[in-house]
Tab-separated table of C-alpha atoms in Angstrom:
chain	number	residue	atom	x	y	z
A	1454	UNK	CA	3.937	6.365	-39.323
A	1455	UNK	CA	0.990	6.419	-41.716
A	1456	UNK	CA	-1.309	8.100	-39.194
A	1457	UNK	CA	1.320	10.700	-38.390
A	1458	UNK	CA	1.870	11.412	-42.081
A	1459	UNK	CA	-1.873	11.945	-42.594
A	1460	UNK	CA	-2.050	14.348	-39.657
A	1461	UNK	CA	0.858	16.297	-41.108
A	1462	UNK	CA	-0.581	16.299	-44.611
A	1463	UNK	CA	-3.972	17.533	-43.418
A	1464	UNK	CA	-2.652	20.278	-41.160
A	1465	UNK	CA	0.281	21.531	-43.243
A	1466	UNK	CA	-1.715	23.901	-45.530
A	1467	UNK	CA	-2.547	26.019	-42.473
A	1468	UNK	CA	1.060	27.198	-42.376
A	1469	UNK	CA	0.439	29.069	-45.626
A	1470	UNK	CA	-2.575	30.938	-44.227
A	1471	UNK	CA	-2.089	33.833	-41.759
A	1472	UNK	CA	-2.708	32.962	-38.101
A	1473	UNK	CA	-5.699	35.297	-37.766
A	1474	UNK	CA	-7.453	33.439	-40.598
A	1475	UNK	CA	-7.373	30.038	-38.876
A	1476	UNK	CA	-5.907	30.197	-35.345
A	1477	UNK	CA	-7.307	26.791	-34.395
A	1478	UNK	CA	-5.562	25.180	-37.345
A	1479	UNK	CA	-2.173	26.454	-36.143
A	1480	UNK	CA	-2.815	24.690	-32.838
A	1481	UNK	CA	-3.781	21.592	-34.847
A	1482	UNK	CA	-0.512	21.833	-36.761
A	1483	UNK	CA	1.559	22.046	-33.592
A	1484	UNK	CA	-0.332	19.216	-31.928
A	1485	UNK	CA	-0.083	17.001	-35.000
A	1486	UNK	CA	3.661	17.660	-35.335
A	1487	UNK	CA	4.181	16.633	-31.716
A	1488	UNK	CA	1.991	13.571	-32.219
A	1489	UNK	CA	3.912	12.659	-35.367
A	1490	UNK	CA	7.229	12.910	-33.544
A	1491	UNK	CA	5.992	10.759	-30.682
A	1492	UNK	CA	4.668	8.149	-33.112
A	1493	UNK	CA	7.837	8.132	-35.184
A	1494	UNK	CA	9.973	7.534	-32.135
A	1495	UNK	CA	8.554	4.027	-31.874
A	1496	UNK	CA	9.693	3.103	-35.414
A	1497	UNK	CA	13.224	1.995	-36.275
A	1498	UNK	CA	15.672	3.684	-38.597
A	1499	UNK	CA	17.029	7.205	-38.808
A	1500	UNK	CA	14.533	8.708	-41.289
A	1501	UNK	CA	11.924	9.636	-38.643
A	1502	UNK	CA	14.615	11.308	-36.552
A	1503	UNK	CA	15.896	13.276	-39.525
A	1504	UNK	CA	12.340	14.370	-40.369
A	1505	UNK	CA	11.542	15.431	-36.815
A	1506	UNK	CA	14.901	17.203	-36.474
A	1507	UNK	CA	14.257	19.077	-39.736
A	1508	UNK	CA	10.814	20.198	-38.558
A	1509	UNK	CA	12.155	21.334	-35.190
A	1510	UNK	CA	15.079	23.119	-36.869
A	1511	UNK	CA	12.600	24.980	-39.055
A	1512	UNK	CA	10.632	25.910	-35.931
A	1513	UNK	CA	13.864	27.237	-34.375
A	1514	UNK	CA	14.409	29.456	-37.406
A	1515	UNK	CA	10.831	30.747	-37.178
A	1516	UNK	CA	11.227	31.347	-33.427
A	1517	UNK	CA	14.388	33.318	-34.160
A	1518	UNK	CA	12.309	35.685	-36.302
A	1519	UNK	CA	10.133	36.430	-33.257
A	1520	UNK	CA	13.026	37.188	-30.897
A	1521	UNK	CA	12.303	40.322	-28.877
A	1522	UNK	CA	15.280	42.673	-28.617
A	1523	UNK	CA	15.565	45.439	-26.053
A	1524	UNK	CA	16.667	48.830	-27.408
A	1525	UNK	CA	20.111	49.953	-26.285
A	1526	UNK	CA	20.964	46.542	-24.876
A	1527	UNK	CA	22.464	43.372	-26.327
A	1528	UNK	CA	19.897	41.370	-24.358
A	1529	UNK	CA	17.011	39.622	-26.084
A	1530	UNK	CA	14.105	37.341	-25.268
A	1531	UNK	CA	14.293	34.272	-27.480
A	1532	UNK	CA	11.766	31.499	-28.030
A	1533	UNK	CA	14.307	29.000	-29.412
A	1534	UNK	CA	14.237	27.116	-26.120
A	1535	UNK	CA	10.957	25.403	-26.932
A	1536	UNK	CA	11.791	23.490	-30.146
A	1537	UNK	CA	15.359	22.867	-28.982
A	1538	UNK	CA	14.179	21.425	-25.658
A	1539	UNK	CA	11.607	19.276	-27.476
A	1540	UNK	CA	14.295	17.944	-29.809
A	1541	UNK	CA	16.498	16.952	-26.895
A	1542	UNK	CA	13.700	15.389	-24.877
A	1543	UNK	CA	11.987	13.514	-27.698
A	1544	UNK	CA	14.870	12.698	-30.057
A	1545	UNK	CA	17.830	12.459	-27.690
A	1546	UNK	CA	21.022	14.394	-26.990
A	1547	UNK	CA	22.640	14.110	-30.431
A	1548	UNK	CA	19.581	15.354	-32.309
A	1549	UNK	CA	19.002	18.030	-29.672
A	1550	UNK	CA	22.539	19.314	-30.232
A	1551	UNK	CA	22.042	19.261	-34.001
A	1552	UNK	CA	18.681	21.064	-33.882
A	1553	UNK	CA	20.005	23.726	-31.507
A	1554	UNK	CA	23.128	24.440	-33.549
A	1555	UNK	CA	21.462	24.336	-36.974
A	1556	UNK	CA	18.505	26.379	-35.751
A	1557	UNK	CA	20.851	29.060	-34.424
A	1558	UNK	CA	23.055	29.183	-37.537
A	1559	UNK	CA	20.140	29.190	-39.996
A	1560	UNK	CA	18.226	31.662	-37.828
A	1561	UNK	CA	21.218	34.010	-37.887
A	1562	UNK	CA	21.317	33.743	-41.681
A	1563	UNK	CA	17.580	34.266	-42.205
A	1564	UNK	CA	17.033	36.948	-39.541
A	1565	UNK	CA	20.335	38.316	-38.205
A	1566	UNK	CA	20.210	40.261	-34.952
A	1567	UNK	CA	23.831	41.378	-35.133
A	1568	UNK	CA	27.137	39.636	-35.726
A	1569	UNK	CA	27.093	35.860	-35.377
A	1570	UNK	CA	28.618	34.754	-32.072
A	1571	UNK	CA	29.814	31.122	-32.136
A	1572	UNK	CA	29.582	30.795	-28.343
A	1573	UNK	CA	25.870	31.536	-28.548
A	1574	UNK	CA	25.652	28.817	-31.210
A	1575	UNK	CA	27.372	26.434	-28.792
A	1576	UNK	CA	24.941	27.456	-26.042
A	1577	UNK	CA	22.014	26.845	-28.402
A	1578	UNK	CA	23.368	23.385	-29.203
A	1579	UNK	CA	23.743	22.588	-25.507
A	1580	UNK	CA	20.136	23.718	-24.938
A	1581	UNK	CA	19.115	20.613	-26.856
A	1582	UNK	CA	21.896	18.313	-25.698
A	1583	UNK	CA	21.498	18.861	-21.962
A	1584	UNK	CA	17.769	17.962	-21.772
A	1585	UNK	CA	18.414	15.025	-24.097
A	1586	UNK	CA	21.166	13.697	-21.832
A	1587	UNK	CA	19.139	14.273	-18.674
A	1588	UNK	CA	16.045	12.542	-20.056
A	1589	UNK	CA	18.067	9.659	-21.462
A	1590	UNK	CA	20.436	8.875	-18.578
A	1591	UNK	CA	18.920	10.249	-15.368
A	1592	UNK	CA	16.428	8.057	-13.559
A	1593	UNK	CA	13.345	9.509	-11.950
A	1594	UNK	CA	10.186	11.486	-12.500
A	1595	UNK	CA	9.804	13.472	-15.741
A	1596	UNK	CA	9.016	16.654	-13.780
A	1597	UNK	CA	12.275	16.293	-11.863
A	1598	UNK	CA	14.150	15.679	-15.126
A	1599	UNK	CA	12.583	18.790	-16.662
A	1600	UNK	CA	13.462	20.897	-13.627
A	1601	UNK	CA	17.054	19.631	-13.632
A	1602	UNK	CA	17.277	20.302	-17.378
A	1603	UNK	CA	15.973	23.843	-16.996
A	1604	UNK	CA	18.366	24.608	-14.142
A	1605	UNK	CA	21.381	23.204	-15.994
A	1606	UNK	CA	20.494	25.065	-19.184
A	1607	UNK	CA	20.039	28.296	-17.237
A	1608	UNK	CA	23.377	28.008	-15.429
A	1609	UNK	CA	25.483	26.629	-18.307
A	1610	UNK	CA	23.885	28.212	-21.365
A	1611	UNK	CA	22.036	31.390	-20.356
A	1612	UNK	CA	24.061	32.643	-17.396
A	1613	UNK	CA	27.318	31.063	-18.547
A	1614	UNK	CA	27.993	30.862	-22.275
A	1615	UNK	CA	25.483	33.432	-23.539
A	1616	UNK	CA	26.532	36.001	-20.948
A	1617	UNK	CA	30.221	35.461	-21.649
A	1618	UNK	CA	29.680	35.695	-25.423
A	1619	UNK	CA	27.749	38.961	-25.084
A	1620	UNK	CA	30.296	40.293	-22.590
A	1621	UNK	CA	33.198	39.490	-24.924
A	1622	UNK	CA	31.428	40.986	-27.932
A	1623	UNK	CA	29.952	44.151	-26.411
A	1624	UNK	CA	31.073	44.979	-22.865
A	1625	UNK	CA	34.693	43.836	-22.479
A	1626	UNK	CA	36.080	46.968	-24.104
A	1627	UNK	CA	33.897	49.217	-21.907
A	1628	UNK	CA	35.808	48.487	-18.704
A	1629	UNK	CA	33.165	46.298	-17.043
A	1630	UNK	CA	34.187	42.976	-15.565
A	1631	UNK	CA	32.390	39.767	-16.463
A	1632	UNK	CA	30.860	39.530	-12.975
A	1633	UNK	CA	29.348	43.016	-13.193
A	1634	UNK	CA	27.886	42.133	-16.589
A	1635	UNK	CA	26.560	38.826	-15.227
A	1636	UNK	CA	24.877	40.526	-12.274
A	1637	UNK	CA	23.145	42.926	-14.658
A	1638	UNK	CA	21.904	40.030	-16.822
A	1639	UNK	CA	20.680	37.641	-14.105
A	1640	UNK	CA	17.289	39.313	-13.579
A	1641	UNK	CA	16.583	38.667	-17.286
């Protein structure tokens, strides 16, 4: 834990400097955070998990600020998958659920993209819980586990819960059925 703490302490000031000033240091920060989380996983107690979950939740909030919205459409391209997936894979299903849900709620508070939709919050939580469960309880190759996780998250969260939440919020009153709305969203 001492080595991980030193890596974090040395690379943390780069967050305060714009990316164009020290782009290599931002890579160092990301790499050292991942290294710190991997090191902390080998130590007992809940404090390392809480620390790693807090860092990944903060990354979810930052990723929410960089969500790309498409004009005239409720669809958006979000980068919250990355820290939420990492939380589930590295920390487990419970912490993945917590990071996904907290990252979505805090991201909606810090940078709202419209009304808060609780079903999208549930989908964000499952984006961390599903990979955590797959990596914890499914036997096999890590590439197979990642592929299964991605497929399950796509079907359950993206195509299922997110599409239904957006349909209920925006398109249900327009006369479209859920299946028409789903077919329009699948290419995304």
